[in-house]
Each structure stands twice: as C-alpha cells, then as structure tokens.
CSV table of C-alpha atoms and ligand atoms in Angstrom, one decimal:
chain,number,residue,atom,x,y,z
L,1,ARG,CA,88.1,-6.4,-8.4
L,2,THR,CA,84.5,-7.3,-8.3
L,3,ASP,CA,82.5,-9.0,-5.3
L,4,SER,CA,79.8,-9.8,-7.7
L,5,ALA,CA,81.3,-13.3,-8.2
L,6,LEU,CA,80.5,-14.2,-4.8
L,7,TYR,CA,76.7,-13.8,-5.6
L,8,ALA,CA,77.2,-15.7,-9.0
L,9,ALA,CA,75.8,-19.2,-9.7
L,10,LYS,CA,76.7,-21.2,-12.8
L,11,ALA,CA,73.4,-21.8,-15.0
L,12,ALA,CA,73.2,-25.4,-15.0
L,13,GLY,CA,74.4,-27.3,-18.1
L,14,ARG,CA,74.2,-23.7,-19.9
L,15,GLY,CA,77.8,-22.7,-18.7
L,16,ARG,CA,76.4,-18.9,-18.1
L,17,THR,CA,76.1,-16.9,-15.3
L,18,VAL,CA,72.6,-16.0,-13.9
L,19,LEU,CA,72.3,-13.5,-11.5
L,20,SER,CA,69.7,-12.6,-8.9
L,21,SER,CA,68.9,-8.7,-8.8
L,22,SER,CA,71.3,-7.8,-6.0
L,23,PRO,CA,74.6,-8.1,-7.4
L,24,ARG,CA,73.4,-6.5,-10.3
L,25,HIS,CA,74.9,-3.0,-9.5
L,26,GLY,CA,78.1,-4.6,-8.9
L,27,LEU,CA,78.1,-5.4,-12.4
L,28,SER,CA,77.5,-1.8,-13.7
L,29,ARG,CA,80.8,-0.6,-12.6
L,30,ASP,CA,82.2,-4.0,-14.3
L,31,LEU,CA,79.9,-3.2,-17.5
L,32,LEU,CA,81.2,0.8,-17.6
L,33,VAL,CA,84.9,-0.3,-17.7
L,34,ALA,CA,84.3,-3.4,-20.2
L,35,LEU,CA,82.6,-0.4,-22.7
L,36,ASP,CA,85.6,1.8,-22.4
L,37,ASP,CA,87.6,-1.0,-23.4
L,38,GLY,CA,85.6,-2.4,-26.0
L,39,ASP,CA,85.0,-5.9,-24.4
L,40,VAL,CA,81.5,-6.1,-25.3
L,41,GLY,CA,81.3,-8.3,-28.4
L,42,VAL,CA,78.6,-9.1,-30.8
L,43,ALA,CA,77.6,-12.7,-31.9
L,44,LEU,CA,75.5,-12.9,-35.6
L,45,GLN,CA,72.7,-15.6,-36.0
L,46,PRO,CA,71.4,-16.5,-39.4
L,47,ILE,CA,68.1,-15.3,-40.2
L,48,VAL,CA,67.0,-17.7,-43.5
L,49,ASP,CA,64.5,-17.9,-45.8
L,50,LEU,CA,62.4,-21.1,-45.0
L,51,ALA,CA,61.4,-21.6,-49.0
L,52,THR,CA,64.6,-21.6,-50.2
L,53,GLY,CA,67.3,-22.1,-47.3
L,54,ASP,CA,69.0,-18.8,-48.2
L,55,VAL,CA,70.6,-17.0,-45.1
L,56,VAL,CA,69.0,-13.5,-45.9
L,57,GLY,CA,70.0,-11.6,-42.7
L,58,VAL,CA,71.5,-11.8,-39.6
L,59,GLU,CA,70.7,-10.8,-35.6
L,60,ALA,CA,73.1,-8.7,-33.8
L,61,LEU,CA,73.2,-10.3,-30.2
L,62,ALA,CA,75.3,-8.6,-27.4
L,63,ARG,CA,78.1,-11.1,-25.7
L,64,TRP,CA,80.3,-9.8,-22.4
L,65,GLN,CA,82.9,-12.2,-21.4
L,66,HIS,CA,83.7,-11.0,-17.5
L,67,ALA,CA,87.0,-11.7,-16.5
L,68,GLU,CA,85.7,-13.8,-13.5
L,69,LEU,CA,82.2,-14.2,-14.0
L,70,GLY,CA,82.8,-15.7,-17.4
L,71,ALA,CA,80.1,-15.2,-20.1
L,72,VAL,CA,77.0,-13.0,-18.5
L,73,ALA,CA,73.6,-14.3,-20.1
L,74,PRO,CA,72.7,-11.1,-22.4
L,75,THR,CA,68.9,-10.5,-20.6
L,76,ASP,CA,71.1,-9.7,-17.1
L,77,PHE,CA,73.5,-7.2,-18.5
L,78,ILE,CA,71.4,-5.5,-20.9
L,79,ALA,CA,69.5,-5.5,-17.6
L,80,VAL,CA,72.2,-4.0,-15.6
L,81,ALA,CA,72.6,-1.3,-18.4
L,82,GLU,CA,69.2,-0.4,-18.3
L,83,GLU,CA,69.4,0.0,-14.9
L,84,SER,CA,73.0,2.0,-14.6
L,85,GLY,CA,72.0,4.5,-17.4
L,86,LEU,CA,74.8,2.5,-19.8
L,87,ILE,CA,72.0,1.2,-22.4
L,88,GLY,CA,72.6,4.2,-24.8
L,89,ARG,CA,76.3,3.5,-24.9
L,90,LEU,CA,75.9,-0.5,-25.1
L,91,GLY,CA,73.4,-0.1,-27.9
L,92,GLU,CA,76.1,2.2,-29.8
L,93,ALA,CA,78.6,-0.1,-29.2
L,94,VAL,CA,76.6,-3.1,-30.4
L,95,LEU,CA,75.6,-0.9,-33.9
L,96,ARG,CA,78.8,-0.4,-34.5
L,97,GLN,CA,80.5,-3.6,-34.2
L,98,ALA,CA,77.2,-5.2,-35.9
L,99,CYS,CA,77.5,-2.9,-38.9
L,100,ALA,CA,81.2,-3.8,-39.1
L,101,ASP,CA,80.6,-7.6,-39.3
L,102,ALA,CA,77.9,-7.0,-41.7
L,103,LEU,CA,80.0,-5.2,-43.9
L,104,GLU,CA,82.3,-8.2,-43.6
L,105,LEU,CA,79.9,-10.6,-44.3
L,106,GLN,CA,78.7,-9.0,-47.3
L,107,ARG,CA,82.1,-8.8,-48.3
L,108,ARG,CA,82.8,-12.5,-48.1
L,109,TRP,CA,79.3,-13.7,-49.0
L,110,GLY,CA,79.0,-11.4,-52.3
L,111,ARG,CA,75.6,-10.8,-51.7
L,112,PRO,CA,73.6,-7.9,-49.3
L,113,VAL,CA,72.0,-9.3,-46.1
L,114,ASP,CA,69.6,-7.2,-43.4
L,115,LEU,CA,70.9,-6.5,-40.1
L,116,ALA,CA,68.7,-6.7,-37.1
L,117,VAL,CA,69.8,-5.3,-33.9
L,118,ASN,CA,67.8,-5.2,-30.8
L,119,VAL,CA,66.9,-2.2,-29.2
L,120,SER,CA,65.6,-1.5,-25.7
L,121,GLY,CA,62.8,0.7,-24.5
L,122,ARG,CA,64.7,3.1,-22.5
L,123,GLU,CA,67.1,3.4,-25.2
L,124,LEU,CA,64.4,4.3,-27.9
L,125,VAL,CA,62.9,6.9,-25.9
L,126,ASP,CA,66.3,8.8,-25.1
L,127,ASP,CA,66.5,11.9,-26.3
L,128,GLY,CA,68.3,12.1,-29.9
L,129,TYR,CA,68.2,8.3,-30.2
L,130,GLY,CA,67.1,8.2,-33.8
L,131,ARG,CA,69.2,10.9,-34.7
L,132,ARG,CA,72.5,9.4,-33.1
L,133,LEU,CA,71.7,5.9,-34.8
L,134,ARG,CA,71.4,7.6,-38.2
L,135,ALA,CA,74.7,9.4,-37.9
L,136,THR,CA,76.5,6.0,-37.1
L,137,LEU,CA,74.8,4.3,-39.8
L,138,ALA,CA,76.3,7.2,-42.4
L,139,GLU,CA,79.5,6.8,-40.6
L,140,VAL,CA,80.2,3.4,-40.8
L,141,GLY,CA,78.4,3.2,-44.3
L,142,TRP,CA,75.4,0.6,-43.6
L,143,PRO,CA,72.2,1.3,-45.5
L,144,PRO,CA,69.0,2.1,-43.3
L,145,THR,CA,67.2,0.1,-46.1
L,146,GLN,CA,69.1,-2.9,-44.7
L,147,LEU,CA,68.7,-2.1,-40.8
L,148,VAL,CA,66.0,-3.6,-38.6
L,149,LEU,CA,65.4,-2.4,-35.4
L,150,GLU,CA,63.7,-5.3,-33.2
L,151,VAL,CA,61.6,-3.8,-30.5
L,152,THR,CA,59.7,-6.1,-27.9
L,153,GLU,CA,55.8,-6.1,-27.4
L,154,SER,CA,55.7,-3.7,-24.3
L,155,VAL,CA,57.6,-1.0,-26.5
L,156,VAL,CA,54.9,-0.7,-29.1
L,157,ASP,CA,52.1,-0.7,-26.5
L,158,ALA,CA,49.8,2.3,-26.8
L,159,SER,CA,51.0,4.0,-24.0
L,160,GLN,CA,54.1,4.2,-25.6
L,161,LEU,CA,53.4,7.1,-27.4
L,162,VAL,CA,57.2,8.7,-27.8
L,163,ALA,CA,58.5,5.2,-28.5
L,164,LEU,CA,56.0,4.7,-31.7
L,165,ARG,CA,56.5,8.4,-32.7
L,166,GLU,CA,60.4,7.6,-32.9
L,167,LEU,CA,59.7,4.2,-34.4
L,168,ALA,CA,57.5,6.0,-37.2
L,169,ARG,CA,60.1,8.6,-37.9
L,170,LEU,CA,62.8,6.1,-38.4
L,171,ARG,CA,60.6,4.0,-40.9
L,172,SER,CA,60.5,7.5,-42.9
L,173,PHE,CA,64.0,6.9,-43.6
L,174,GLY,CA,64.1,3.3,-44.6
L,175,ILE,CA,64.7,1.5,-41.6
L,176,ARG,CA,62.4,-1.5,-40.7
L,177,VAL,CA,61.0,-2.3,-37.4
L,178,ALA,CA,60.4,-5.9,-35.8
L,179,VAL,CA,58.3,-6.9,-32.8
L,180,ASP,CA,60.5,-9.2,-31.0
L,181,ASP,CA,59.2,-12.2,-28.9
L,182,PHE,CA,55.7,-11.8,-30.0
L,183,GLY,CA,53.0,-13.5,-28.3
L,184,THR,CA,55.0,-13.7,-24.7
L,185,GLY,CA,52.5,-10.2,-24.1
L,186,TRP,CA,49.0,-9.5,-24.6
L,187,SER,CA,48.7,-6.1,-26.2
L,188,SER,CA,49.4,-5.9,-29.4
L,189,LEU,CA,47.3,-8.4,-31.6
L,190,SER,CA,44.3,-5.9,-31.9
L,191,ARG,CA,46.5,-3.3,-32.9
L,192,LEU,CA,48.9,-4.8,-35.6
L,193,ASP,CA,47.1,-3.0,-38.4
L,194,GLU,CA,48.0,0.3,-36.8
L,195,LEU,CA,51.7,-0.1,-35.7
L,196,PRO,CA,54.6,0.9,-37.3
L,197,VAL,CA,55.8,-2.7,-37.9
L,198,ASP,CA,57.3,-4.3,-40.7
L,199,HIS,CA,58.5,-7.7,-39.2
L,200,LEU,CA,56.8,-9.8,-36.7
L,201,LYS,CA,59.0,-12.4,-34.6
L,202,LEU,CA,56.8,-15.2,-33.4
L,203,ASP,CA,58.6,-16.1,-30.1
L,204,ARG,CA,60.0,-19.5,-29.6
L,205,SER,CA,57.4,-20.5,-27.0
L,206,PHE,CA,54.5,-20.8,-30.0
L,207,LEU,CA,57.0,-23.7,-31.3
L,208,THR,CA,56.7,-25.5,-28.2
L,209,HIS,CA,54.3,-28.9,-29.2
L,210,VAL,CA,53.7,-27.3,-32.5
L,211,THR,CA,54.5,-30.3,-34.4
L,212,SER,CA,52.1,-32.2,-32.1
L,213,SER,CA,49.4,-30.1,-31.1
L,214,PRO,CA,46.6,-29.8,-33.7
L,215,ARG,CA,45.7,-26.0,-31.8
L,216,ARG,CA,49.2,-25.0,-31.8
L,217,THR,CA,49.5,-25.7,-35.3
L,218,ALA,CA,46.0,-23.7,-35.7
L,219,MET,CA,47.2,-20.7,-33.8
L,220,VAL,CA,50.6,-20.4,-36.0
L,221,ARG,CA,48.6,-20.8,-39.1
L,222,ALA,CA,46.6,-18.0,-38.0
L,223,LEU,CA,48.8,-15.7,-36.7
L,224,LEU,CA,51.0,-16.6,-39.7
L,225,GLY,CA,47.8,-15.7,-42.3
L,226,LEU,CA,47.2,-12.8,-40.3
L,227,CYS,CA,50.3,-11.3,-40.6
L,228,GLN,CA,50.6,-12.1,-44.5
L,229,GLU,CA,47.2,-10.0,-45.1
L,230,LEU,CA,48.7,-7.1,-43.3
L,231,GLY,CA,51.8,-7.1,-45.0
L,232,ILE,CA,54.0,-8.3,-42.0
L,233,ASP,CA,56.9,-10.6,-42.8
L,234,THR,CA,57.0,-13.0,-39.8
L,235,VAL,CA,60.0,-14.4,-38.5
L,236,ALA,CA,59.7,-18.1,-36.6
L,237,GLU,CA,62.2,-17.7,-33.6
L,238,GLY,CA,63.8,-21.0,-31.8
L,239,VAL,CA,63.4,-23.5,-34.8
L,240,GLU,CA,65.5,-26.6,-33.1
L,241,THR,CA,64.1,-29.1,-35.5
L,242,ALA,CA,63.9,-30.4,-38.6
L,243,ASP,CA,60.4,-31.2,-38.0
L,244,GLN,CA,59.5,-28.0,-37.1
L,245,ALA,CA,61.0,-26.1,-39.8
L,246,ALA,CA,59.5,-28.4,-42.3
L,247,LEU,CA,56.0,-27.3,-40.6
L,248,LEU,CA,56.5,-23.8,-40.5
L,249,ARG,CA,57.6,-24.1,-44.1
L,250,SER,CA,54.1,-25.7,-44.8
L,251,LEU,CA,52.0,-23.2,-43.3
L,252,GLY,CA,53.7,-20.5,-45.2
L,253,CYS,CA,56.2,-19.1,-42.5
L,254,PRO,CA,58.6,-16.8,-44.6
L,255,LEU,CA,61.6,-16.8,-42.3
L,256,ALA,CA,63.1,-18.6,-39.6
L,257,GLN,CA,65.6,-18.4,-36.9
L,258,GLY,CA,66.9,-20.9,-34.5
L,259,PHE,CA,69.9,-23.4,-33.4
L,260,LEU,CA,68.7,-25.6,-36.2
L,261,LEU,CA,69.2,-23.2,-38.7
L,262,GLY,CA,72.6,-21.7,-37.2
L,263,ARG,CA,73.6,-20.8,-33.8
L,264,PRO,CA,74.7,-16.9,-32.9
L,265,ALA,CA,78.7,-17.0,-33.8
L,266,PRO,CA,81.4,-14.6,-34.4
L,267,VAL,CA,81.7,-12.9,-37.7
L,268,ALA,CA,84.6,-14.7,-38.3
L,269,GLU,CA,82.7,-17.9,-38.0
L,270,LEU,CA,79.6,-17.2,-39.7
L,271,ALA,CA,81.7,-16.1,-42.9
L,272,LEU,CA,83.2,-19.5,-43.4
L,273,THR,CA,79.5,-21.1,-43.9
L,274,ALA,CA,77.8,-20.6,-47.3
L,275,PRO,CA,74.8,-18.0,-47.1
L,276,VAL,CA,73.1,-19.9,-50.5
L,277,ARG,CA,71.9,-23.2,-50.1
L,278,THR,CA,73.4,-25.5,-52.6
L,279,THR,CA,71.5,-28.9,-51.6
L,280,ALA,CA,67.9,-29.6,-51.0
L,281,PRO,CA,66.6,-28.2,-47.6
L,282,PRO,CA,67.1,-30.9,-44.8
L,283,GLU,CA,63.2,-32.1,-44.9
L,284,ARG,CA,63.6,-33.5,-48.7
L,285,ARG,CA,67.2,-34.6,-47.7
L,286,ALA,CA,65.8,-36.8,-45.1
L,287,GLY,CA,62.9,-37.9,-47.8
U,1,C2E,P1,66.0,-11.9,-28.7
U,1,C2E,O1,66.3,-10.6,-29.3
U,1,C2E,O2,64.5,-12.7,-28.7
U,1,C2E,O3,67.3,-12.8,-29.2
U,1,C2E,C1,67.0,-14.7,-29.5
U,1,C2E,C2,67.8,-15.1,-28.1
U,1,C2E,O4,67.1,-16.5,-28.5
U,1,C2E,C3,69.1,-15.1,-28.3
U,1,C2E,O5,69.7,-15.2,-26.7
U,1,C2E,C4,69.6,-16.6,-28.9
U,1,C2E,O6,71.0,-17.0,-28.6
U,1,C2E,C5,68.6,-17.2,-28.6
U,1,C2E,N1,68.0,-18.3,-29.6
U,1,C2E,C6,68.2,-18.5,-30.7
U,1,C2E,N2,67.8,-19.2,-31.3
U,1,C2E,C7,67.5,-20.2,-30.2
U,1,C2E,C8,66.8,-21.6,-30.2
U,1,C2E,O7,66.7,-22.5,-31.5
U,1,C2E,N3,66.6,-22.0,-29.2
U,1,C2E,C9,66.9,-21.2,-28.2
U,1,C2E,N4,66.3,-22.0,-26.7
U,1,C2E,N5,67.5,-20.4,-28.0
U,1,C2E,C10,67.5,-19.5,-29.4
U,1,C2E,P2,70.5,-14.3,-26.4
U,1,C2E,O8,71.8,-14.1,-27.1
U,1,C2E,O9,70.9,-14.7,-24.7
U,1,C2E,O10,69.6,-13.1,-25.8
U,1,C2E,C11,68.9,-12.9,-25.1
U,1,C2E,C12,68.1,-11.5,-25.1
U,1,C2E,O11,68.9,-10.4,-24.7
U,1,C2E,C13,67.5,-11.1,-26.8
U,1,C2E,O12,66.5,-11.8,-26.9
U,1,C2E,C14,67.4,-9.6,-26.3
U,1,C2E,O13,66.2,-9.4,-26.0
U,1,C2E,C15,68.5,-9.3,-25.3
U,1,C2E,N6,69.4,-8.8,-26.1
U,1,C2E,C16,70.6,-9.4,-26.9
U,1,C2E,N7,71.8,-8.4,-27.5
U,1,C2E,C17,70.6,-7.2,-27.1
U,1,C2E,C18,71.2,-6.0,-27.5
U,1,C2E,O14,72.2,-5.8,-28.1
U,1,C2E,N8,70.4,-4.8,-27.1
U,1,C2E,C19,69.4,-5.4,-26.2
U,1,C2E,N9,68.7,-4.1,-26.1
U,1,C2E,N10,68.7,-6.3,-25.9
U,1,C2E,C20,70.0,-7.8,-26.3
U,2,MG,MG1,65.7,-10.1,-31.0
U,3,MG,MG1,63.8,-12.8,-29.9
U,4,MG,MG1,62.3,-14.7,-28.1
C-alpha cells in the first residue's frame, strides 16, 4: 500500500521510524487514511508540581502506529501533516481525543487536571482556528480555563502578528498559552514581558550538565527568577534524573515533566497511577 517503507530506516535503539524528507509525501496519503479511520492516537505525559510531587496536568502527544513502518516519530508525521495541509484535521483529532482522555483521568482521579496540547503555527493562523477550537471544547465539555496551548518560540515571534493576535484572543476566553521548547531559538527573551504567554517550557537542552556545571545552573536560576517576576509559570522539560529534579526544586522551579516523573502513556495506563504523592519526593527518600 505504501512505498515509503522502502525509504524508512529504524532509528537505532529507539524503535521509531525516522524519515528523510523524500518519503514524506508518500506518507501523507497514509496519514489521511489514518485520520479517516481514527488511527491517530494520543499519549499523555504527566506535568508535576515539583514542591509536592503531585500531577497537576498532562501534555497530549500525538501517536501514529503505521501498519508497515510501526510507530512514526511525531516530529516526522507533524511535518507531513503541515506540508500536506492535514495539520488542522490532525490537531482537531488530537484535541478531541485528549479532552476525552483528560475527562476520563479526572473521573478516575477525582480531581481536576490541566490539559496541554501542542499547536503548530500553521494550524493557529488558519482561518477560523479559534472558533473551531472553542466549539470543540464546548461540544466535548472541556473548560477553556483548563486548557494550555503549547506553541514554539517561532510562533510567538514578532513577525507572526496573526498568530499573536489569535493567541491574545484565545487568552481572553481563559485558555492559557505556553511557549514550548524555550531556549532553542533566540527571539523571545527580550520580549517575554509583552508576549501573550502564561507558561514557559524550558527546553530539555537546559538540563544537560545542569547538575555539574555552575554556569548552566546560573542560567536556569536566572531564567526561573525572570519568569517568576513576570508571573510566568515555568515547566522544566526532560527531567530524567533525581538530581535534576532536586536541583530544579531547590531553584524554585514550580513545574516539571520528564521520563523520571512519568513517560507518555495511554490514558488507561496513566489512570492506574496515583496523581497525588503519598510518600516523600524521591530525593528525600534517598536521604
Ligand atoms: P514537545 O511538545 O516538546 O513534547 C515533548 C517531547 O519530549 C515528547 O516527544 C516527549 O515524549 C519527549 N520527552 C518527554 N520527557 C522526556 C525526557 O525526560 N527525555 C527525553 N529525551 N524526551 C522526553 P514526542 O512525543 O516524540 O513529540 C515530539 C514533538 O512533536 C513534540 O515536542 C511536539 O513539538 C510535536 N508534537 C507531538 N504531538 C503533537 C500534536 O498533537 N500537534 C503538534 N502540532 N505537534 C505535536
Ligand atoms: Mg509540547
Ligand atoms: Mg516541549
Ligand atoms: Mg522540548
């Protein structure tokens, strides 16, 4: 059914398919079929309050199991969706599934969670995006005040006036905005105070060597301080070790996400875990 398999190579050790740009258009037809069949799924990754260890939110991450290629990396099929004009449909499918999953989590846990979804720049500037988003939320019964839209730095770049205006409008309905992968671009540090932004997700590259390099630590401390003064909640991304979590906690980082705190998982799996910590946080247990 597809010849894209011919070009695909399994990424070493990760069990995911990484694609060069050439076979991507071969995939768009398969992605269209997958969207028609409801085969694009969602994994949820916990976002944790570092002070208490409680899960306060989840990020929805798109998942696609291709019949021949296996699990395709989101960065690959998101690019395919953007290039082939399917990103709006994909975003809508992910949002619907994510809301249903988050409602299920809330029922199982008996407490509210925030839901973060990723929005591509292309999707955001599409005519009527905000109207459709709000209609979907109303239809599935997810409160706008518990939704966080994650956009990357380039989307909140000064030149993206349409995107900025749309985000500002959505915020007026109680939807929050997060700058994703912060620190991987250069544009927004000087503009943080004027951006329509509630959360900043510190890219996981900041955590590399953070526990061993005083300079790295200083940068993270300064960014956390800046965000705190601006009233922006920081989420540290890619927390993989207990040392990183302990350091971030000591620096006053409010929120974190990463393999240490919980891997992306289907809602049924996540619902089985405890949302509230009943024992001491890991570094205190370790003594
Ligand atoms: P992102 O929004 O920054 O999502 C976080 C990515 O980091 C996820 O990769 C997650 O699995 C991974 N991650 C989480 N904790 C750790 C950790 O401790 N260590 C490491 N090494 N990685 C960690 P994933 O699921 O492969 O998604 C990649 C990117 O694809 C996302 O980055 C996001 O930009 C995009 N994406 C995923 N789902 C969607 C979607 O529904 N719509 C759009 N537009 N983009 C999406
Ligand atoms: Mg994200
Ligand atoms: Mg991110
Ligand atoms: Mg990132």
